[in-house]
Coordinates of C-alpha atoms and ligand atoms in Angstrom, one line a residue:
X1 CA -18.2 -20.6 -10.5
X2 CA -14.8 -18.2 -9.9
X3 CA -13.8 -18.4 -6.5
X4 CA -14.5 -15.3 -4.4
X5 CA -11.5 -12.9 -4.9
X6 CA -9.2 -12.6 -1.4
X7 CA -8.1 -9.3 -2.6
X8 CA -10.5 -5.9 -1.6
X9 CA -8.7 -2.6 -3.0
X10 CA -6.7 -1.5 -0.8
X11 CA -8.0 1.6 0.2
X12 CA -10.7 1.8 2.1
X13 CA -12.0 5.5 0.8
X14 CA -13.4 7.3 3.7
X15 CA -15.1 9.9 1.8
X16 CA -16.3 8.3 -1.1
X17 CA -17.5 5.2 -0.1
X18 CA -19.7 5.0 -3.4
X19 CA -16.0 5.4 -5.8
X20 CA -14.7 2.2 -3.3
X21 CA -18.3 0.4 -4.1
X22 CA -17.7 1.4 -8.0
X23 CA -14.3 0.1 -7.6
X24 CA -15.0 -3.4 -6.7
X25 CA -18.6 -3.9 -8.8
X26 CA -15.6 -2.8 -11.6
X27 CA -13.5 -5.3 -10.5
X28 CA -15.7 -8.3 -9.7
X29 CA -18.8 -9.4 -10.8
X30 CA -22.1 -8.2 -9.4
X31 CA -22.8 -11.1 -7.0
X32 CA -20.2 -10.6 -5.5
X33 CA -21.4 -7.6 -3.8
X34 CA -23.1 -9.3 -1.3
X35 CA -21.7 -6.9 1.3
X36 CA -22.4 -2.5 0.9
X37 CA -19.6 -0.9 2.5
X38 CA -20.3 2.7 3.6
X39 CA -18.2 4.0 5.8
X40 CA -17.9 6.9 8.2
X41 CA -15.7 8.7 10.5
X42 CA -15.8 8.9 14.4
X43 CA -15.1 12.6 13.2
X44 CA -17.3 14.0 9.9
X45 CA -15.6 16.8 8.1
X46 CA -16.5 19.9 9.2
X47 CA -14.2 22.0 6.5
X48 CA -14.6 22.2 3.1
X49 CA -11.5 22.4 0.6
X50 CA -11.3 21.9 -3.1
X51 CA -11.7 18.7 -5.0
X52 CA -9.2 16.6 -6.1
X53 CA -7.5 17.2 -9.3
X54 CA -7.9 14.2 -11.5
X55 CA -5.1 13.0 -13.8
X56 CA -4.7 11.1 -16.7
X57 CA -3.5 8.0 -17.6
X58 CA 0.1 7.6 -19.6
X59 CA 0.6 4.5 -20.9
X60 CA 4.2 3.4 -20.7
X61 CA 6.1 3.9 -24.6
X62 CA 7.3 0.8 -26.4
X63 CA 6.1 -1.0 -23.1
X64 CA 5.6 -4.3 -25.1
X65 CA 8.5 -4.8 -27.0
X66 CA 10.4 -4.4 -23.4
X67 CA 7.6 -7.5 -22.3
X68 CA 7.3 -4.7 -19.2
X69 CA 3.4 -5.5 -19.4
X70 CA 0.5 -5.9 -17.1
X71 CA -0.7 -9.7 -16.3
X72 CA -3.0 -9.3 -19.5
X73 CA -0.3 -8.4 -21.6
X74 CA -1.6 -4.6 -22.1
X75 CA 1.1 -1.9 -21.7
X76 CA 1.3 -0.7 -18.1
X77 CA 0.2 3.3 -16.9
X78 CA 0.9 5.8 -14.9
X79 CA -0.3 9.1 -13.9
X80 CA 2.1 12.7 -14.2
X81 CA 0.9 15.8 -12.5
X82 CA 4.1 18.3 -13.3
X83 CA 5.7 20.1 -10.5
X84 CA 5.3 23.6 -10.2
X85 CA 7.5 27.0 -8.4
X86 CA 9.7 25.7 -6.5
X87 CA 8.8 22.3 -7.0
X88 CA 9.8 22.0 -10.1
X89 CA 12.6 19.6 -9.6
X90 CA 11.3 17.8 -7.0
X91 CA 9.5 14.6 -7.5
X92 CA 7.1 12.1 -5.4
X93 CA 6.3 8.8 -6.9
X94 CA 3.3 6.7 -5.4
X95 CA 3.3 2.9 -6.0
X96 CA -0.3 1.8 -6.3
X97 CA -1.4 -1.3 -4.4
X98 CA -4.1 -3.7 -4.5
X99 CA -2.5 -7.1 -2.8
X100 CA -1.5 -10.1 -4.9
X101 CA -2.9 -13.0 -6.9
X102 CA -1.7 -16.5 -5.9
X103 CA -2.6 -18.9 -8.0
X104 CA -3.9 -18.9 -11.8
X105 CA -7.5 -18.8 -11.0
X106 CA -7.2 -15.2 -9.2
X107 CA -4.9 -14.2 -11.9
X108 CA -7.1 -14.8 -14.3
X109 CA -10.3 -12.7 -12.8
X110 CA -7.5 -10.0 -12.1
X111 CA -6.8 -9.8 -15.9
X112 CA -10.5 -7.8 -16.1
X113 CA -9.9 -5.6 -13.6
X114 CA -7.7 -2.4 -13.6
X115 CA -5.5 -4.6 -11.1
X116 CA -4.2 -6.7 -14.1
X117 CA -5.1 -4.7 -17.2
X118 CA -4.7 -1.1 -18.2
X119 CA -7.7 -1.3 -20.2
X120 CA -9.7 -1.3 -17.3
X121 CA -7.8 2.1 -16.0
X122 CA -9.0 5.3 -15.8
X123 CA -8.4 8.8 -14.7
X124 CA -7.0 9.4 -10.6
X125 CA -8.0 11.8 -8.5
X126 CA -4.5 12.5 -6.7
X127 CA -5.4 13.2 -2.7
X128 CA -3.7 13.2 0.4
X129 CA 0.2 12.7 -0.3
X130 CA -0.6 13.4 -4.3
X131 CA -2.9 16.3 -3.6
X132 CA -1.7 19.9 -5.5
X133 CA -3.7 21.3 -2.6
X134 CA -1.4 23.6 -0.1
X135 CA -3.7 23.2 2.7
X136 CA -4.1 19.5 2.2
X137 CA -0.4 18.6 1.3
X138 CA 1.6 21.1 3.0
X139 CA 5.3 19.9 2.1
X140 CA 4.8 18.3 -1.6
X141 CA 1.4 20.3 -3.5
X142 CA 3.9 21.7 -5.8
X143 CA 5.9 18.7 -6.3
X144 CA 6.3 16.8 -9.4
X145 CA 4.1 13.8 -8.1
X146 CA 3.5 10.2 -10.4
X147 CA 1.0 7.3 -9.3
X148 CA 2.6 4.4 -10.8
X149 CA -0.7 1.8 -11.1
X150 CA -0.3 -1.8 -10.5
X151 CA -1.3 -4.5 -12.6
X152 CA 1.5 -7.7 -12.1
X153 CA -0.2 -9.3 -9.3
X154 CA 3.3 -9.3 -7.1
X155 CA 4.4 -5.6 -6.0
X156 CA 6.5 -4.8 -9.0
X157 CA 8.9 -8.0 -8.7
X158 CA 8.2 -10.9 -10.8
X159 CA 10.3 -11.4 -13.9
X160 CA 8.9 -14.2 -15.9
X161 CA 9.4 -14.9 -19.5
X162 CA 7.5 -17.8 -20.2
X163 CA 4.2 -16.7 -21.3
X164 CA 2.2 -19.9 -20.9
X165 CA 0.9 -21.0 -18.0
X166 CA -1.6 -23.9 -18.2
X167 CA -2.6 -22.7 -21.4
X168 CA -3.6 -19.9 -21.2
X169 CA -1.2 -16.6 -21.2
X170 CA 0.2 -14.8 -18.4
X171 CA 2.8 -12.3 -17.9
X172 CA 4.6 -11.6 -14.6
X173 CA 6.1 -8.8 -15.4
X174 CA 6.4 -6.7 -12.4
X175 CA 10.3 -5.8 -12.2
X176 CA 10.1 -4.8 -16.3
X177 CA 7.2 -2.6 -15.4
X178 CA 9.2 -0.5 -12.9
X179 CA 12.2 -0.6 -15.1
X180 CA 10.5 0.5 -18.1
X181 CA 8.3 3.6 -16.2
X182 CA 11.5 4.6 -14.6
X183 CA 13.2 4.7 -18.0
X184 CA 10.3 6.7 -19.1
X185 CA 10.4 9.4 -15.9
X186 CA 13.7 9.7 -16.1
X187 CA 14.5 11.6 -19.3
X188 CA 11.2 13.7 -17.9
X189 CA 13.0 15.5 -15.2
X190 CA 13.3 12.8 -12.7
X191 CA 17.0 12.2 -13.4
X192 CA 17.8 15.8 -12.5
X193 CA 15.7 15.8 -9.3
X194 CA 17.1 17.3 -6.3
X195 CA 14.6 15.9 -4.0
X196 CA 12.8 12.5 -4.6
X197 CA 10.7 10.3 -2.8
X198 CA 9.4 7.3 -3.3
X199 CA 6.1 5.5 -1.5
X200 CA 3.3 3.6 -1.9
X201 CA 0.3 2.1 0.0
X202 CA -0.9 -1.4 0.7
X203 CA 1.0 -3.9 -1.5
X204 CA 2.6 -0.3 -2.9
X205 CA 4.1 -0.3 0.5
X206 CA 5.9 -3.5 0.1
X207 CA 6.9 -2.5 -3.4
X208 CA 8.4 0.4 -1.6
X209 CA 10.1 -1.5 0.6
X210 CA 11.5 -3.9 -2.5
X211 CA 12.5 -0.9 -4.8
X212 CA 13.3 1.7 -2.3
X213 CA 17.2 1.1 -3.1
X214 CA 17.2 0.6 -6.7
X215 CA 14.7 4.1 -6.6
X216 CA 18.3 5.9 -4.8
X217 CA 20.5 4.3 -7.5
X218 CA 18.9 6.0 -10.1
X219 CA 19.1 9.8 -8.9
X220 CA 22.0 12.2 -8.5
X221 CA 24.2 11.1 -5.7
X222 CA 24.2 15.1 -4.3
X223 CA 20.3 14.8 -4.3
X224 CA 17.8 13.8 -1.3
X225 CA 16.2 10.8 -1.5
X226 CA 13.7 8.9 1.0
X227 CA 11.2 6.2 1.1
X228 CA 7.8 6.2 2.7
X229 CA 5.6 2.8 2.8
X230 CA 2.4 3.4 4.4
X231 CA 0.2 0.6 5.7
X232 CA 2.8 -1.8 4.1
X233 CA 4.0 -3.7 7.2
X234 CA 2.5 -6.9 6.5
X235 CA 3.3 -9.0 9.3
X236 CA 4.4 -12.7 9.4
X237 CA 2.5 -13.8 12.1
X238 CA -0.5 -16.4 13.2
X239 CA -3.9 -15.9 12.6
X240 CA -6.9 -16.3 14.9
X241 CA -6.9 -20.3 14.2
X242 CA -3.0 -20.5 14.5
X243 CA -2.3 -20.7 11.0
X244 CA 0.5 -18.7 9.4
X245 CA -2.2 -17.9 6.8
X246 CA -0.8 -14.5 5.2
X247 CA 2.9 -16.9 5.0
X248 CA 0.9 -19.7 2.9
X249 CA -0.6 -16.4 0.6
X250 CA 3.2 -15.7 -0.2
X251 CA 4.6 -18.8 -0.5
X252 CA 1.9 -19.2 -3.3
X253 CA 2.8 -16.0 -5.0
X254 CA 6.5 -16.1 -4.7
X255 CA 6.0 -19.6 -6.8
X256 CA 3.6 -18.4 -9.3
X257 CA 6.2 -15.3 -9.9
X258 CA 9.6 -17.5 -9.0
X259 CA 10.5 -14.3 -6.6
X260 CA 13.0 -16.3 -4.7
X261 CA 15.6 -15.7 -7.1
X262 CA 14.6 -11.4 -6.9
X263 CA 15.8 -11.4 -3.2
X264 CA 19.1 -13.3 -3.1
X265 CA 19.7 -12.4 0.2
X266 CA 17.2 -14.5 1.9
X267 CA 18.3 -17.4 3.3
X268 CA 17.7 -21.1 1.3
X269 CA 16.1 -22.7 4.7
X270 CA 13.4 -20.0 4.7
X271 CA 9.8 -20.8 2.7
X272 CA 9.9 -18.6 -0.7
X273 CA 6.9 -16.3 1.0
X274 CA 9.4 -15.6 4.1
X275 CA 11.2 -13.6 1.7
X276 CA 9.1 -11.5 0.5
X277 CA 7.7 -10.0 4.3
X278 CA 8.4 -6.3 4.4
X279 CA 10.3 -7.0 7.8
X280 CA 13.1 -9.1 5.4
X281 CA 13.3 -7.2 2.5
X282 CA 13.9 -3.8 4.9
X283 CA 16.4 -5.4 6.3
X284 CA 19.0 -4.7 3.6
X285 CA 17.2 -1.4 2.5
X286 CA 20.1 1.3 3.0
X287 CA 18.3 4.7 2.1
X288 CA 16.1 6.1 4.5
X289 CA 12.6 4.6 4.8
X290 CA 9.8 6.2 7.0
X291 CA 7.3 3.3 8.4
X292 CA 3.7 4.9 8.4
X293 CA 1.6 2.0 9.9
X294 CA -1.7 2.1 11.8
X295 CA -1.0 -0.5 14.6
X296 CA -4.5 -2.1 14.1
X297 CA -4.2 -1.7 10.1
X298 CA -7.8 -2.7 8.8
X299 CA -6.6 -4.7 5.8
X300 CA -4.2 -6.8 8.3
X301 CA -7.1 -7.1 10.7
X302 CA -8.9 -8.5 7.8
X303 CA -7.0 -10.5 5.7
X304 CA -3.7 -11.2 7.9
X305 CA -5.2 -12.1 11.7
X306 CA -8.9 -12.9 10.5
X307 CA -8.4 -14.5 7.2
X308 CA -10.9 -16.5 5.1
X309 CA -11.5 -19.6 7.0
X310 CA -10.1 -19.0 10.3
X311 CA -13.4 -18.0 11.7
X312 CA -16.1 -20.2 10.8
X313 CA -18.5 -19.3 13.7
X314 CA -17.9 -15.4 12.4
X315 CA -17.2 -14.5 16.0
X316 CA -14.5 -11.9 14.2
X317 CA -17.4 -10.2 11.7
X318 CA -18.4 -7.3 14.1
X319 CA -15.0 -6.6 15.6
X320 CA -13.1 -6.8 12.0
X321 CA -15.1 -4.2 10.5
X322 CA -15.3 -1.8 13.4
X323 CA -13.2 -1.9 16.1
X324 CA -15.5 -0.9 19.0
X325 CA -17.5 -3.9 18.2
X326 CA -14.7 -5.8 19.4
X327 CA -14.7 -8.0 22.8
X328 CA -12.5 -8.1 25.3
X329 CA -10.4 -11.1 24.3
X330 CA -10.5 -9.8 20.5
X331 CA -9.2 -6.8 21.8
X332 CA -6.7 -8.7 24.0
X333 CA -5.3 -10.5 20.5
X334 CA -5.3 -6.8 18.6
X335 CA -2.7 -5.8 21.4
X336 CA -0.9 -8.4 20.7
X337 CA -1.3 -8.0 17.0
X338 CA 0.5 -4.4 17.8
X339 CA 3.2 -5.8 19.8
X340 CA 3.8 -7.6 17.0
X341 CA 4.6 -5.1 14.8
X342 CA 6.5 -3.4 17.6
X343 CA 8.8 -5.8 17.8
X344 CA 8.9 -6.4 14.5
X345 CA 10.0 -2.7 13.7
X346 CA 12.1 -2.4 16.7
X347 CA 15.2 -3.2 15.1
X348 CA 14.7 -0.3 12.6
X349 CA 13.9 2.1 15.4
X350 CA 17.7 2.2 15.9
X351 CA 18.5 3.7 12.8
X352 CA 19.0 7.0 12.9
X353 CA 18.1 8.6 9.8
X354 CA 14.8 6.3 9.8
X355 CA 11.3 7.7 10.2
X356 CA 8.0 6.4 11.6
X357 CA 4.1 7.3 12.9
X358 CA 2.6 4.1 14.3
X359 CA -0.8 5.3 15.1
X360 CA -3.5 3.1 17.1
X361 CA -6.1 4.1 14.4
X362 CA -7.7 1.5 13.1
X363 CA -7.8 2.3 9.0
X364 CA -5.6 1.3 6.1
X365 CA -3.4 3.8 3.7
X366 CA -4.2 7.0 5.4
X367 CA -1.0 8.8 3.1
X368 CA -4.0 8.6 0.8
X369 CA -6.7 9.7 2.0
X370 CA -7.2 13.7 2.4
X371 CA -8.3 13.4 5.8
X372 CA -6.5 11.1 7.7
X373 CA -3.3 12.5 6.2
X374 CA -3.7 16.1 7.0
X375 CA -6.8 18.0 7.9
X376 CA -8.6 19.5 11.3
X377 CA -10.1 16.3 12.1
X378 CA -6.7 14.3 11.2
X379 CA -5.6 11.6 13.7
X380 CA -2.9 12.9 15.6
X381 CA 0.4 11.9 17.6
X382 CA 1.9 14.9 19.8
X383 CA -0.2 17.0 17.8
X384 CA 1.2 16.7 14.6
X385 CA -0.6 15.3 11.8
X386 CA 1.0 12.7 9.5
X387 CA 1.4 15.2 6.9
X388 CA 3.6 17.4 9.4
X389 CA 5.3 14.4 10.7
X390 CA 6.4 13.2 7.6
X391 CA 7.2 16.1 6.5
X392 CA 9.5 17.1 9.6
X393 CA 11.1 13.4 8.9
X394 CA 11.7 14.2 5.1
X395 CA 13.3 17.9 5.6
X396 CA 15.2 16.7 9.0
X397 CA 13.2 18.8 11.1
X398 CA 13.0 16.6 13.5
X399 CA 13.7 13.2 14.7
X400 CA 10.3 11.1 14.4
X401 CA 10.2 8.1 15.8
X402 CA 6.2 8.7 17.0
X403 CA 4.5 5.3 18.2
X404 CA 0.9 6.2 19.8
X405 CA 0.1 4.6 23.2
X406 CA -2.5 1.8 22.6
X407 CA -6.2 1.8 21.5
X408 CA -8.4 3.7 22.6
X409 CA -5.5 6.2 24.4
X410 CA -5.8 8.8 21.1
X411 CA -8.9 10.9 21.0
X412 CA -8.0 12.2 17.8
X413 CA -8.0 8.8 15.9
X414 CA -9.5 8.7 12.9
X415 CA -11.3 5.1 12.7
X416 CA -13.3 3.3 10.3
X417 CA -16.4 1.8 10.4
X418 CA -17.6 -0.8 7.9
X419 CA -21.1 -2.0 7.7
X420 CA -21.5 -5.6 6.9
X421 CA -24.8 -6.0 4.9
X422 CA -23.7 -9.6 4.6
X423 CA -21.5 -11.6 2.7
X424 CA -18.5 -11.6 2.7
X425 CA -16.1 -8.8 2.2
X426 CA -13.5 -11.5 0.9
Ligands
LIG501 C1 -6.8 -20.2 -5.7 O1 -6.8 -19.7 -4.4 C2 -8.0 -19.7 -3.7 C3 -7.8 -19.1 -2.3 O2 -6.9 -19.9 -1.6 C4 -8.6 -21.1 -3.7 O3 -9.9 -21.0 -3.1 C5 -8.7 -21.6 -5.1 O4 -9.1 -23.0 -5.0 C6 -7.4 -21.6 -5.7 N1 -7.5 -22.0 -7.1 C7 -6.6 -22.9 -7.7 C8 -6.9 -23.2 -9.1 O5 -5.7 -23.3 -7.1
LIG502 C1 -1.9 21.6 18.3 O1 -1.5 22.1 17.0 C2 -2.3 23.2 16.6 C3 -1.8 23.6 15.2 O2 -1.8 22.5 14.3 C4 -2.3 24.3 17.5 O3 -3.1 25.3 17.1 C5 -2.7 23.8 18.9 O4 -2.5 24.9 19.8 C6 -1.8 22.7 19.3 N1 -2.3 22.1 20.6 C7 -1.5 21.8 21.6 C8 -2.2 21.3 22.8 O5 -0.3 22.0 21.5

């Protein structure tokens, strides 16, 4: 019997909690199902607006002969909606996420899903950050804007030619995959861009994070460039039991990919997953990066503070999927949780040309989703939406350094609620 798979998509669609069901019976077998998520928002819509353009898959041109493939060795894809008016020559690149596989085993089951294999990928609806929509997107509709999908397993960064692993093949082939879908954007009009931006959710944050630089080196030097990783933060600290579970995840995943030698600067007495913590690898970023992070990010609650194994009673099974089922202590240890990341983030407050939005929401990848990134019902800090405060970051309208007071100060926060059927969602 497969082992159950750690890794839920990433995000957790608010609106179309039957496309997030579709996504994981897609990904994993039926059984595994043993949970129906539905979700629904402490605000319903009460607007309508358009639906989502969908956009079709590329798949990247001579990708093979470059070895820049996905773990099952099919070429990898992305997704081009062309710019239009005046943004033309302005382009916005969205790394997918979908966290990592650490060891063979999950590998191997990620090979049949759209997560390591192109053949599983299909059209994308392109919302919230990617939507063409004026009223939804306010500063990038008309922007030349690419989801890059992910299918290496380890953010973009593994670089391994042996093919054979055990047996059975395997390619790690991250860092090729960004190389070779740059090399194909670039003669497309991404070289002559006078504005880029690069960002990504989830595990696409951290790839942000990691490629953020190279990203700048590519473009005109007179052009603007920036960074955004949203609900990418992914914090090295203990779990509910004490463990340092999320640091064992990456230890196992900088080994399977040999990542240590893709970040040279960290140091040789630190464990290979220590490197690979969006709080190192931002440490030598020099462009400017916005930090969008809910301070009680759902996936982190999950997967980073309540891991598989850590709760055996289930005491954390309410509170973890809906975070005014949670207790007084739990609530106690998602405060510190927060002042975690604080801290963690501090050191980047100080740098000027730096953006963030730490909401208290308690929700995962809202740059992607249509309404937690901009709408009437959007969560909000000093009244601006995320859309407007990125926005003001991006076009220097502002400082924005906005870090909401703690749960439950913001009335406007846009929360999720999972419904545990049973099972788990692991
Ligand atoms: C892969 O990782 C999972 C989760 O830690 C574990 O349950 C499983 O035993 C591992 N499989 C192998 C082959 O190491
Ligand atoms: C908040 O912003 C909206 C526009 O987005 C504006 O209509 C409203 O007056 C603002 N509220 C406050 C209290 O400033």
């Amino acid at each position: 019997m497969p082992p159950p798979p750690l890794f839920s998509p990433p995000p957790l669609r608010l609106r179309h909690a039957a496309a997030f069901a579709l996504v994981l019976a897609a990904a994993f077998a039926l059984f595994f199902l043993a949970f129906s998520p539905s979700t629904t928002t402490s605000s319903p819509p009460s607007y309508g607006h358009r639906l989502p353009t969908l956009v079709d898959l590329t798949l990247v041109h001579g990708a093979k002969e470059k070895g820049a493939v996905c773990l099952d060795g099919t070429p990898p894809g992305y997704h081009w909606m062309p710019g239009f008016g005046d943004g033309s020559d302005k382009w916005l690149l969205h790394l997918e996420g979908g966290s990592w596989c650490r060891n063979l085993t999950w590998c191997d089951q990620r090979k049949r899903t759209s997560l390591g294999s192109s053949a599983y990928m299909e059209r994308a609806e392109f919302v919230g950050i990617l939507s063409d929509d004026q009223s939804q997107n306010p500063d990038f509709y008309n922007w030349n804007k690419v989801k890059i999908r992910y299918c290496d397993g380890a953010s973009f960064s593994g670089n391994v030619e042996e093919e054979e692993q055990h047996g059975t093949r395997f390619f790690f082939r991250g860092q090729r995959i960004w190389e070779a879908i740059m090399t194909e954007l670039l003669p497309k009009g991404l070289a002559r861009a006078k504005q880029a931006f690069l960002t990504g959710c989830s595990a696409g944050g951290l790839s942000t994070y990691i490629h953020c630089d190279e990203f700048r080196a590519l473009l005109p030097k007179d052009s603007t460039v920036k960074c955004l990783a949203d609900g990418g933060f992914f914090l090295d600290v203990e779990d509910i039991s004490g463990r340092r579970y999320m640091r064992g995840f990456y230890n196992d995943v900088a080994r399977l990919q040999h990542l240590r030698k893709r970040f040279p600067g960290c140091s040789s007495d630190m464990e290979p997953g220590q490197c690979f913590f969006p709080q190192q690898v931002a440490k030598s970023i020099t462009t400017p990066m916005f930090i969008l992070n809910p301070a009680y990010d759902v996936w982190q609650v999950e997967h980073v503070l309540s891991p598989d194994g850590s709760d055996p009673q289930n005491l954390w099974q309410n509170c973890r999927m809906d975070i005014t089922k949670c207790d007084t202590k739990q609530l106690e240890i998602l405060q510190g949780f927060r002042k975690s990341l604080l801290d963690a983030i501090s050191e980047f407050k100080k740098k000027r040309d730096w953006g963030m939005f730490i909401d208290s929401c308690f929700i995962h990848c809202q740059s992607m989703k249509s309404l937690a990134w901009h709408s009437p019902s959007a969560s909000r800090i000093n009244n601006k939406t995320i859309a407007e405060a990125v926005g003001d970051w991006f076009f220097d309208r502002r400082e924005v350094k906005d870090i909401d007071c703690e749960y439950p100060c913001n009335p406007t926060c846009y929360n999720v609620e999972l419904e545990l059927v049973g099972g788990l969602i692991d």
